[in-house]
GROMACS .gro file of C-alpha atoms in nm:
model
  214
    1MET     CA    1  -0.012   0.016   0.024
    2LYS     CA    2   0.143   0.349  -0.101
    3VAL     CA    3   0.065   0.627   0.178
    4ALA     CA    4   0.118   1.006   0.000
    5ILE     CA    5   0.135   1.242   0.322
    6ILE     CA    6   0.148   1.642   0.185
    7GLN     CA    7   0.343   1.854   0.358
    8PHE     CA    8   0.274   2.218   0.373
    9LEU     CA    9   0.470   2.506   0.496
   10GLY     CA   10   0.397   2.462   0.889
   11THR     CA   11   0.295   2.114   0.872
   12ASN     CA   12   0.452   1.941   1.164
   13CYS     CA   13   0.370   1.596   1.195
   14GLU     CA   14   0.444   1.449   0.873
   15TYR     CA   15   0.715   1.251   0.990
   16ASP     CA   16   0.552   1.125   1.284
   17THR     CA   17   0.274   0.993   1.017
   18ALA     CA   18   0.506   0.854   0.798
   19TYR     CA   19   0.693   0.638   1.054
   20ALA     CA   20   0.366   0.511   1.166
   21PHE     CA   21   0.284   0.397   0.842
   22GLU     CA   22   0.621   0.217   0.750
   23LYS     CA   23   0.608   0.037   1.123
   24LEU     CA   24   0.243  -0.123   0.959
   25GLY     CA   25   0.437  -0.195   0.647
   26ALA     CA   26   0.305   0.088   0.409
   27LYS     CA   27   0.510   0.260   0.154
   28THR     CA   28   0.521   0.623   0.249
   29GLU     CA   29   0.602   0.928   0.029
   30LEU     CA   30   0.578   1.295   0.166
   31ILE     CA   31   0.419   1.535  -0.119
   32TRP     CA   32   0.538   1.871  -0.113
   33HIS     CA   33   0.190   2.098  -0.149
   34GLU     CA   34   0.317   2.238  -0.470
   35ARG     CA   35   0.322   1.945  -0.617
   36GLU     CA   36   0.042   1.806  -0.847
   37ASP     CA   37   0.198   1.491  -1.028
   38PHE     CA   38   0.146   1.178  -0.741
   39LYS     CA   39  -0.084   0.892  -0.683
   40ALA     CA   40  -0.130   0.664  -0.355
   41ASP     CA   41  -0.394   0.423  -0.198
   42LEU     CA   42  -0.451   0.663   0.084
   43ILE     CA   43  -0.379   1.042   0.104
   44VAL     CA   44  -0.297   1.211   0.451
   45LEU     CA   45  -0.307   1.567   0.545
   46PRO     CA   46  -0.149   1.598   0.863
   47GLY     CA   47  -0.145   1.756   1.161
   48GLY     CA   48   0.043   2.147   1.232
   49PHE     CA   49  -0.003   2.469   1.136
   50SER     CA   50  -0.020   2.501   0.746
   51TYR     CA   51   0.040   2.856   0.643
   52GLY     CA   52   0.077   2.960   1.002
   53ASP     CA   53  -0.313   2.906   1.058
   54TYR     CA   54  -0.374   3.219   0.895
   55LEU     CA   55  -0.733   3.372   0.832
   56ARG     CA   56  -0.870   3.011   0.965
   57SER     CA   57  -0.707   2.681   1.012
   58GLY     CA   58  -0.678   2.553   0.645
   59ALA     CA   59  -0.819   2.800   0.484
   60ILE     CA   60  -0.535   2.904   0.279
   61ALA     CA   61  -0.395   2.540   0.254
   62LYS     CA   62  -0.667   2.443   0.055
   63PHE     CA   63  -0.595   2.664  -0.248
   64ALA     CA   64  -0.278   2.433  -0.251
   65PRO     CA   65  -0.143   2.258  -0.615
   66ALA     CA   66  -0.161   1.934  -0.453
   67MET     CA   67  -0.517   1.978  -0.336
   68LYS     CA   68  -0.624   1.950  -0.721
   69THR     CA   69  -0.504   1.584  -0.699
   70LEU     CA   70  -0.626   1.527  -0.383
   71LEU     CA   71  -0.989   1.637  -0.518
   72LYS     CA   72  -0.961   1.394  -0.841
   73HIS     CA   73  -0.872   1.123  -0.553
   74ALA     CA   74  -1.197   1.164  -0.386
   75LYS     CA   75  -1.388   1.207  -0.704
   76ASN     CA   76  -1.269   0.826  -0.798
   77GLY     CA   77  -1.337   0.703  -0.471
   78GLY     CA   78  -0.978   0.702  -0.317
   79TYR     CA   79  -0.943   0.692   0.059
   80ILE     CA   80  -0.856   0.999   0.231
   81LEU     CA   81  -0.760   1.069   0.565
   82GLY     CA   82  -0.729   1.412   0.778
   83ILE     CA   83  -0.569   1.454   1.124
   84CYS     CA   84  -0.597   1.764   1.336
   85ASN     CA   85  -0.500   2.016   1.063
   86GLY     CA   86  -0.577   1.807   0.811
   87PHE     CA   87  -0.941   1.731   0.919
   88GLN     CA   88  -0.961   2.121   0.932
   89ILE     CA   89  -0.809   2.130   0.529
   90LEU     CA   90  -1.101   1.891   0.440
   91LEU     CA   91  -1.384   2.123   0.603
   92GLU     CA   92  -1.253   2.364   0.414
   93LEU     CA   93  -1.252   2.228   0.105
   94LYS     CA   94  -1.613   2.086   0.163
   95LEU     CA   95  -1.495   1.736   0.142
   96LEU     CA   96  -1.660   1.678   0.486
   97LYS     CA   97  -1.960   1.858   0.662
   98GLY     CA   98  -1.936   2.098   0.928
   99ALA     CA   99  -1.655   2.390   1.010
  100MET     CA  100  -1.425   2.436   1.275
  101LYS     CA  101  -1.430   2.719   1.540
  102HIS     CA  102  -1.173   2.849   1.844
  103ASN     CA  103  -1.175   2.604   2.142
  104GLU     CA  104  -1.442   2.714   2.353
  105ASN     CA  105  -1.201   2.805   2.631
  106LEU     CA  106  -1.013   3.017   2.364
  107SER     CA  107  -0.708   2.836   2.469
  108PHE     CA  108  -0.461   2.596   2.324
  109ILE     CA  109  -0.488   2.238   2.421
  110SER     CA  110  -0.232   1.970   2.425
  111LYS     CA  111  -0.329   1.609   2.646
  112PRO     CA  112  -0.428   1.272   2.636
  113GLN     CA  113  -0.809   1.262   2.537
  114GLY     CA  114  -1.060   1.002   2.642
  115LEU     CA  115  -1.265   0.911   2.316
  116LYS     CA  116  -1.566   0.674   2.255
  117ILE     CA  117  -1.584   0.451   1.897
  118VAL     CA  118  -1.944   0.586   1.783
  119SER     CA  119  -1.911   0.394   1.470
  120ASN     CA  120  -1.701   0.095   1.332
  121GLU     CA  121  -1.855   0.003   1.006
  122ASN     CA  122  -1.570   0.195   0.807
  123ALA     CA  123  -1.213   0.088   0.722
  124PHE     CA  124  -1.039   0.295   0.968
  125LEU     CA  125  -1.208   0.204   1.273
  126LYS     CA  126  -1.290  -0.156   1.187
  127ALA     CA  127  -1.066  -0.317   1.443
  128PHE     CA  128  -1.256  -0.150   1.744
  129LYS     CA  129  -1.598  -0.223   1.879
  130LYS     CA  130  -1.878   0.036   1.888
  131ASP     CA  131  -1.892   0.230   2.211
  132GLU     CA  132  -1.509   0.084   2.273
  133LYS     CA  133  -1.344   0.380   2.521
  134ILE     CA  134  -0.972   0.438   2.394
  135THR     CA  135  -0.710   0.746   2.446
  136LEU     CA  136  -0.543   0.962   2.205
  137PRO     CA  137  -0.334   1.258   2.226
  138ILE     CA  138  -0.496   1.586   2.083
  139ALA     CA  139  -0.305   1.942   2.051
  140HIS     CA  140  -0.493   2.195   1.852
  141GLY     CA  141  -0.675   2.564   1.926
  142GLU     CA  142  -0.923   2.522   1.632
  143GLY     CA  143  -1.089   2.199   1.737
  144ASN     CA  144  -1.438   2.311   1.814
  145TYR     CA  145  -1.651   2.118   1.599
  146TYR     CA  146  -1.970   2.288   1.457
  147ALA     CA  147  -2.255   2.204   1.229
  148ASP     CA  148  -2.634   2.319   1.200
  149ASP     CA  149  -2.889   2.077   1.369
  150GLU     CA  150  -2.986   1.916   1.042
  151THR     CA  151  -2.641   1.827   0.894
  152ILE     CA  152  -2.611   1.658   1.257
  153LYS     CA  153  -2.937   1.454   1.185
  154MET     CA  154  -2.731   1.386   0.835
  155LEU     CA  155  -2.441   1.282   1.004
  156TYR     CA  156  -2.660   1.030   1.270
  157ASP     CA  157  -2.896   0.901   1.008
  158LYS     CA  158  -2.583   0.819   0.750
  159ASP     CA  159  -2.354   0.653   0.992
  160MET     CA  160  -2.095   0.943   0.958
  161ILE     CA  161  -1.982   1.028   1.317
  162LEU     CA  162  -1.638   0.844   1.390
  163LEU     CA  163  -1.577   0.946   1.742
  164LYS     CA  164  -1.729   1.128   2.008
  165TYR     CA  165  -1.485   1.287   2.327
  166LEU     CA  166  -1.530   1.208   2.696
  167ASN     CA  167  -1.554   1.521   2.879
  168ASN     CA  168  -1.544   1.754   2.566
  169PRO     CA  169  -1.220   1.958   2.589
  170ASN     CA  170  -1.319   2.203   2.338
  171GLY     CA  171  -1.695   2.287   2.288
  172SER     CA  172  -1.732   2.043   2.009
  173LYS     CA  173  -2.120   1.965   1.910
  174ASP     CA  174  -2.228   1.671   2.036
  175ASP     CA  175  -1.911   1.612   2.129
  176ILE     CA  176  -1.760   1.502   1.795
  177ALA     CA  177  -1.391   1.425   1.750
  178GLY     CA  178  -1.416   1.256   1.415
  179ILE     CA  179  -1.650   1.218   1.116
  180CYS     CA  180  -1.650   1.077   0.800
  181ASP     CA  181  -1.818   1.110   0.397
  182GLU     CA  182  -2.111   0.949   0.316
  183ASN     CA  183  -1.904   0.709   0.078
  184LYS     CA  184  -1.674   0.660   0.419
  185LYS     CA  185  -1.366   0.703   0.251
  186ILE     CA  186  -1.282   1.035   0.358
  187PHE     CA  187  -1.209   1.067   0.717
  188GLY     CA  188  -1.157   1.339   0.955
  189LEU     CA  189  -1.051   1.352   1.322
  190MET     CA  190  -0.883   1.594   1.574
  191PRO     CA  191  -0.684   1.337   1.792
  192HIS     CA  192  -0.329   1.209   1.665
  193PRO     CA  193  -0.333   0.823   1.585
  194GLU     CA  194   0.031   0.885   1.499
  195ARG     CA  195   0.123   1.021   1.822
  196ALA     CA  196   0.054   0.703   1.973
  197CYS     CA  197   0.232   0.439   1.769
  198GLU     CA  198   0.502   0.302   2.067
  199LYS     CA  199   0.407   0.109   2.359
  200ILE     CA  200   0.739   0.255   2.503
  201LEU     CA  201   0.608   0.597   2.483
  202GLY     CA  202   0.243   0.508   2.658
  203SER     CA  203   0.048   0.361   2.398
  204ASP     CA  204   0.027   0.213   2.068
  205ILE     CA  205  -0.348   0.213   1.996
  206GLY     CA  206  -0.288   0.445   1.715
  207LEU     CA  207  -0.145   0.179   1.467
  208LYS     CA  208  -0.472  -0.013   1.539
  209MET     CA  209  -0.649   0.287   1.406
  210LEU     CA  210  -0.427   0.354   1.101
  211GLY     CA  211  -0.383  -0.010   1.029
  212GLY     CA  212  -0.753  -0.027   0.896
  213PHE     CA  213  -0.651   0.120   0.599
  214LEU     CA  214  -0.436  -0.155   0.503
   0.00000   0.00000   0.00000
């Protein structure tokens, strides 16, 4: 399996993401945001602060040349994963429903966070049990997920909510921490599975999550 990981100015989780997928046996390639000519089975938008998070998180990154290839990949039914800032970019691209606001307390939050698996009927979370509780690191200032009531109902009706926070840290509507598209090919979450891939560092639960794509 080939995994393409897109780098922007300000990205800071690309090497962690590559390391995690390589531990799983995948072939990885870092793709500079100005490049269009690449192919992969899975495209990952990693965490960080693309373009310094100026305007809004992901608002400038959505215009990068590499996004043309990502949009074609999405149109062709390819797998896409957005982690933290990557999730924000997918929302800006309208590949996922909703939007991100500043955390409710207006502070940057960085800590281990309890989560609940809401849906496992997808490649990403197929190795988990529904309602299973896990812990992953979070690190964000704009992780307060918002969507109107009609959109939230649609997310529930079509089984598009992946993860919920336990003890919601940022004010996200309905405690939502991760969602997918209707076809269950495009995934976005604020927690960082790539930062939980070594037991010696506390947890390797992230490998179980990322391994769902292989």
